[in-house]
Amino acid sequence: NAGVTQTPKFRILKIGQSMTLQCAQDMNHNYMYWYRQDPGMGLKLIYYSVGAGITDKGEVPNGYNVSRSTTEDFPLRLELAAPSQTSVYFCASKPGFGATNTEAFFGQGTRLTVV
Amino acid sequence: AQSVTQLGSHVSVSEGALVLLRCNYSSSVPPYLFWYVQYPNQGLQLLLKYTSAATLVKGINGFEAEFKKSETSFHLTKPSAHMSDAAEYFCAVTHQGAGNMLTFGGGTRLMVKP
């Protein structure tokens, strides 16, 4: 059982380049999330989705876009990369509706450096 | 809106000593609280969760946490630290609304000295 799979694990981007971080889950979870982790700041929510075709902004959405065409996949797009987007990105999922008290399952993370 | 504060970004203990990691929450509704652990270059793994069934919650690897409503706290403890406990620990609360997302504290890095 793979759980939540993120690719790539590491990436170096130049300022102004774009890229897509991939996230896939095989648990048939409705809810999916993208977080970024910066030292001493915990994890901040970038975007989330409650089902295919439905996405919404989190706390720090500027500079990012997402889509959710299937239940399994939730890619995160960075347009015009900036040094401030250097971070570790985590994708997570949890069962939908009525899942307030259930835990989220996390991928292994993507470490992105923008130079 | 819910929020979480973790006191102490770094905690150092000797092997065999008590581990105490502090977490205070703010919530206008009864909270659902979680502790996650992150080992180096890994994702987050659930240690334990509070969902109102019992105030003392036992988790994996000998950790436990006690929910104290009067103190708005959910501190994580382990009686005897092991070298393998060295990691970063995050306290989180579930947003009880659209999306049920987790709001995280800033994290506490636990160091265990031999």
GROMACS .gro file of C-alpha atoms in nm:
model
  229
    1ASN     CA    1   0.000   0.000   0.000
    2ALA     CA    2   0.183   0.310  -0.124
    3GLY     CA    3  -0.023   0.575   0.063
    4VAL     CA    4   0.071   0.928  -0.049
    5THR     CA    5   0.344   0.950  -0.312
    6GLN     CA    6   0.525   1.271  -0.401
    7THR     CA    7   0.761   1.332  -0.691
    8PRO     CA    8   1.027   1.454  -0.727
    9LYS     CA    9   1.203   1.424  -0.392
   10PHE     CA   10   1.451   1.702  -0.469
   11ARG     CA   11   1.462   1.981  -0.724
   12ILE     CA   12   1.668   2.291  -0.791
   13LEU     CA   13   1.500   2.565  -0.994
   14LYS     CA   14   1.630   2.889  -1.131
   15ILE     CA   15   1.443   3.211  -1.058
   16GLY     CA   16   1.157   3.253  -1.304
   17GLN     CA   17   1.131   2.886  -1.400
   18SER     CA   18   0.815   2.687  -1.342
   19MET     CA   19   0.751   2.332  -1.231
   20THR     CA   20   0.482   2.095  -1.109
   21LEU     CA   21   0.507   1.896  -0.790
   22GLN     CA   22   0.320   1.571  -0.822
   23CYS     CA   23   0.110   1.408  -0.551
   24ALA     CA   24  -0.089   1.087  -0.576
   25GLN     CA   25  -0.274   0.884  -0.314
   26ASP     CA   26  -0.420   0.535  -0.343
   27MET     CA   27  -0.646   0.538  -0.036
   28ASN     CA   28  -0.952   0.683  -0.212
   29HIS     CA   29  -0.939   0.988   0.015
   30ASN     CA   30  -1.155   1.283  -0.079
   31TYR     CA   31  -0.955   1.549   0.103
   32MET     CA   32  -0.606   1.645  -0.010
   33TYR     CA   33  -0.371   1.921   0.102
   34TRP     CA   34  -0.047   2.094   0.014
   35TYR     CA   35   0.170   2.234   0.292
   36ARG     CA   36   0.507   2.403   0.294
   37GLN     CA   37   0.750   2.362   0.580
   38ASP     CA   38   0.997   2.632   0.671
   39PRO     CA   39   1.237   2.613   0.970
   40GLY     CA   40   1.070   2.715   1.295
   41MET     CA   41   0.741   2.790   1.122
   42GLY     CA   42   0.575   2.451   1.129
   43LEU     CA   43   0.365   2.366   0.826
   44LYS     CA   44   0.158   2.624   0.643
   45LEU     CA   45  -0.136   2.530   0.423
   46ILE     CA   46  -0.103   2.636   0.059
   47TYR     CA   47  -0.412   2.483  -0.105
   48TYR     CA   48  -0.661   2.211  -0.031
   49SER     CA   49  -0.924   2.010  -0.212
   50VAL     CA   50  -1.235   1.835  -0.082
   51GLY     CA   51  -1.291   1.634  -0.397
   52ALA     CA   52  -1.232   1.611  -0.769
   53GLY     CA   53  -1.294   1.947  -0.933
   54ILE     CA   54  -1.299   2.140  -0.603
   55THR     CA   55  -1.002   2.338  -0.474
   56ASP     CA   56  -0.959   2.628  -0.236
   57LYS     CA   57  -0.685   2.853  -0.105
   58GLY     CA   58  -0.512   2.799   0.223
   59GLU     CA   59  -0.300   3.037   0.429
   60VAL     CA   60  -0.016   3.097   0.180
   61PRO     CA   61  -0.145   3.046  -0.178
   62ASN     CA   62   0.038   3.327  -0.360
   63GLY     CA   63   0.266   3.201  -0.636
   64TYR     CA   64   0.102   2.857  -0.655
   65ASN     CA   65  -0.181   2.689  -0.840
   66VAL     CA   66  -0.348   2.351  -0.807
   67SER     CA   67  -0.591   2.130  -0.991
   68ARG     CA   68  -0.785   1.819  -0.894
   69SER     CA   69  -0.911   1.634  -1.199
   70THR     CA   70  -0.919   1.294  -1.028
   71THR     CA   71  -0.960   1.171  -0.672
   72GLU     CA   72  -0.607   1.030  -0.675
   73ASP     CA   73  -0.399   1.322  -0.800
   74PHE     CA   74  -0.342   1.673  -0.666
   75PRO     CA   75  -0.052   1.848  -0.846
   76LEU     CA   76   0.092   2.178  -0.725
   77ARG     CA   77   0.214   2.423  -0.990
   78LEU     CA   78   0.478   2.687  -0.928
   79GLU     CA   79   0.484   2.965  -1.185
   80LEU     CA   80   0.778   3.209  -1.199
   81ALA     CA   81   0.973   3.052  -0.912
   82ALA     CA   82   1.114   3.292  -0.652
   83PRO     CA   83   1.374   3.237  -0.376
   84SER     CA   84   1.094   3.275  -0.119
   85GLN     CA   85   0.952   2.947  -0.250
   86THR     CA   86   1.257   2.757  -0.133
   87SER     CA   87   1.101   2.513   0.112
   88VAL     CA   88   1.000   2.155   0.177
   89TYR     CA   89   0.658   2.075   0.035
   90PHE     CA   90   0.430   1.809   0.177
   91CYS     CA   91   0.118   1.661   0.029
   92ALA     CA   92  -0.136   1.501   0.262
   93SER     CA   93  -0.473   1.331   0.240
   94LYS     CA   94  -0.754   1.220   0.468
   95PRO     CA   95  -1.093   1.060   0.424
   96GLY     CA   96  -1.369   1.307   0.340
   97PHE     CA   97  -1.694   1.406   0.498
   98GLY     CA   98  -1.723   1.342   0.866
   99ALA     CA   99  -1.347   1.299   0.897
  100THR     CA  100  -1.282   1.584   1.140
  101ASN     CA  101  -1.126   1.353   1.398
  102THR     CA  102  -0.921   1.142   1.160
  103GLU     CA  103  -0.554   1.190   1.096
  104ALA     CA  104  -0.400   1.309   0.773
  105PHE     CA  105  -0.151   1.089   0.589
  106PHE     CA  106   0.160   1.259   0.456
  107GLY     CA  107   0.392   1.202   0.166
  108GLN     CA  108   0.771   1.201   0.204
  109GLY     CA  109   0.808   1.558   0.087
  110THR     CA  110   0.971   1.748  -0.199
  111ARG     CA  111   1.272   1.963  -0.113
  112LEU     CA  112   1.278   2.260  -0.351
  113THR     CA  113   1.558   2.514  -0.382
  114VAL     CA  114   1.518   2.825  -0.598
  115VAL     CA  115   1.845   2.994  -0.695
  116ALA     CA  116  -1.023   2.998   1.429
  117GLN     CA  117  -0.803   2.736   1.585
  118SER     CA  118  -0.434   2.783   1.660
  119VAL     CA  119  -0.153   2.593   1.827
  120THR     CA  120   0.154   2.712   2.017
  121GLN     CA  121   0.449   2.489   2.098
  122LEU     CA  122   0.673   2.623   2.372
  123GLY     CA  123   1.039   2.560   2.304
  124SER     CA  124   1.164   2.512   1.951
  125HIS     CA  125   1.447   2.292   2.083
  126VAL     CA  126   1.445   2.052   2.377
  127SER     CA  127   1.746   1.850   2.488
  128VAL     CA  128   1.728   1.555   2.729
  129SER     CA  129   1.960   1.279   2.835
  130GLU     CA  130   1.890   0.923   2.737
  131GLY     CA  131   1.661   0.769   3.001
  132ALA     CA  132   1.524   1.106   3.116
  133LEU     CA  133   1.166   1.225   3.100
  134VAL     CA  134   1.054   1.386   2.775
  135LEU     CA  135   0.805   1.673   2.800
  136LEU     CA  136   0.702   1.865   2.489
  137ARG     CA  137   0.451   2.143   2.541
  138CYS     CA  138   0.150   2.230   2.329
  139ASN     CA  139  -0.122   2.484   2.395
  140TYR     CA  140  -0.418   2.534   2.170
  141SER     CA  141  -0.680   2.796   2.104
  142SER     CA  142  -1.020   2.687   1.983
  143SER     CA  143  -1.373   2.815   2.014
  144VAL     CA  144  -1.510   2.463   1.984
  145PRO     CA  145  -1.401   2.132   2.139
  146PRO     CA  146  -1.078   2.056   1.957
  147TYR     CA  147  -0.943   1.750   1.786
  148LEU     CA  148  -0.568   1.744   1.859
  149PHE     CA  149  -0.280   1.551   1.711
  150TRP     CA  150   0.089   1.494   1.767
  151TYR     CA  151   0.303   1.406   1.467
  152VAL     CA  152   0.671   1.309   1.454
  153GLN     CA  153   0.909   1.384   1.170
  154TYR     CA  154   1.238   1.196   1.142
  155PRO     CA  155   1.514   1.353   0.930
  156ASN     CA  156   1.425   1.372   0.561
  157GLN     CA  157   1.096   1.196   0.621
  158GLY     CA  158   0.730   1.285   0.609
  159LEU     CA  159   0.510   1.327   0.914
  160GLN     CA  160   0.394   1.023   1.106
  161LEU     CA  161   0.105   1.019   1.353
  162LEU     CA  162   0.207   0.965   1.716
  163LEU     CA  163  -0.134   0.999   1.878
  164LYS     CA  164  -0.461   1.188   1.863
  165TYR     CA  165  -0.725   1.325   2.099
  166THR     CA  166  -1.082   1.292   1.983
  167SER     CA  167  -1.269   1.347   2.314
  168ALA     CA  168  -1.301   0.976   2.404
  169ALA     CA  169  -1.040   0.992   2.684
  170THR     CA  170  -0.825   1.275   2.819
  171LEU     CA  171  -0.512   1.060   2.850
  172VAL     CA  172  -0.411   0.932   2.510
  173LYS     CA  173  -0.148   0.669   2.448
  174GLY     CA  174   0.043   0.661   2.124
  175ILE     CA  175   0.320   0.475   1.954
  176ASN     CA  176   0.677   0.435   2.082
  177GLY     CA  177   0.575   0.485   2.447
  178PHE     CA  178   0.449   0.842   2.406
  179GLU     CA  179   0.134   0.972   2.566
  180ALA     CA  180  -0.044   1.306   2.596
  181GLU     CA  181  -0.301   1.447   2.832
  182PHE     CA  182  -0.577   1.681   2.725
  183LYS     CA  183  -0.642   1.950   2.987
  184LYS     CA  184  -0.931   2.174   2.891
  185SER     CA  185  -0.881   2.412   3.185
  186GLU     CA  186  -0.523   2.476   3.074
  187THR     CA  187  -0.594   2.448   2.697
  188SER     CA  188  -0.298   2.214   2.680
  189PHE     CA  189  -0.207   1.885   2.516
  190HIS     CA  190   0.150   1.818   2.630
  191LEU     CA  191   0.340   1.515   2.503
  192THR     CA  192   0.539   1.299   2.744
  193LYS     CA  193   0.753   0.988   2.751
  194PRO     CA  194   0.893   0.851   3.077
  195SER     CA  195   1.233   0.750   2.942
  196ALA     CA  196   1.395   0.897   2.632
  197HIS     CA  197   1.571   0.678   2.380
  198MET     CA  198   1.826   0.788   2.124
  199SER     CA  199   1.582   0.691   1.849
  200ASP     CA  200   1.334   0.954   1.977
  201ALA     CA  201   1.548   1.233   1.836
  202ALA     CA  202   1.322   1.400   1.580
  203GLU     CA  203   1.096   1.700   1.527
  204TYR     CA  204   0.754   1.689   1.688
  205PHE     CA  205   0.449   1.882   1.576
  206CYS     CA  206   0.126   1.950   1.759
  207ALA     CA  207  -0.177   2.019   1.539
  208VAL     CA  208  -0.547   2.096   1.567
  209THR     CA  209  -0.815   2.018   1.312
  210HIS     CA  210  -1.011   2.301   1.158
  211GLN     CA  211  -1.373   2.214   1.214
  212GLY     CA  212  -1.517   2.350   0.896
  213ALA     CA  213  -1.473   2.317   0.523
  214GLY     CA  214  -1.172   2.106   0.442
  215ASN     CA  215  -1.094   1.984   0.797
  216MET     CA  216  -0.736   2.094   0.748
  217LEU     CA  217  -0.474   2.071   1.021
  218THR     CA  218  -0.324   2.384   1.175
  219PHE     CA  219   0.027   2.315   1.305
  220GLY     CA  220   0.242   2.455   1.579
  221GLY     CA  221   0.596   2.566   1.498
  222GLY     CA  222   0.746   2.232   1.596
  223THR     CA  223   0.989   2.120   1.867
  224ARG     CA  224   1.317   1.954   1.782
  225LEU     CA  225   1.403   1.690   2.043
  226MET     CA  226   1.768   1.607   2.095
  227VAL     CA  227   1.868   1.307   2.306
  228LYS     CA  228   2.214   1.302   2.461
  229PRO     CA  229   2.387   0.974   2.541
   0.00000   0.00000   0.00000
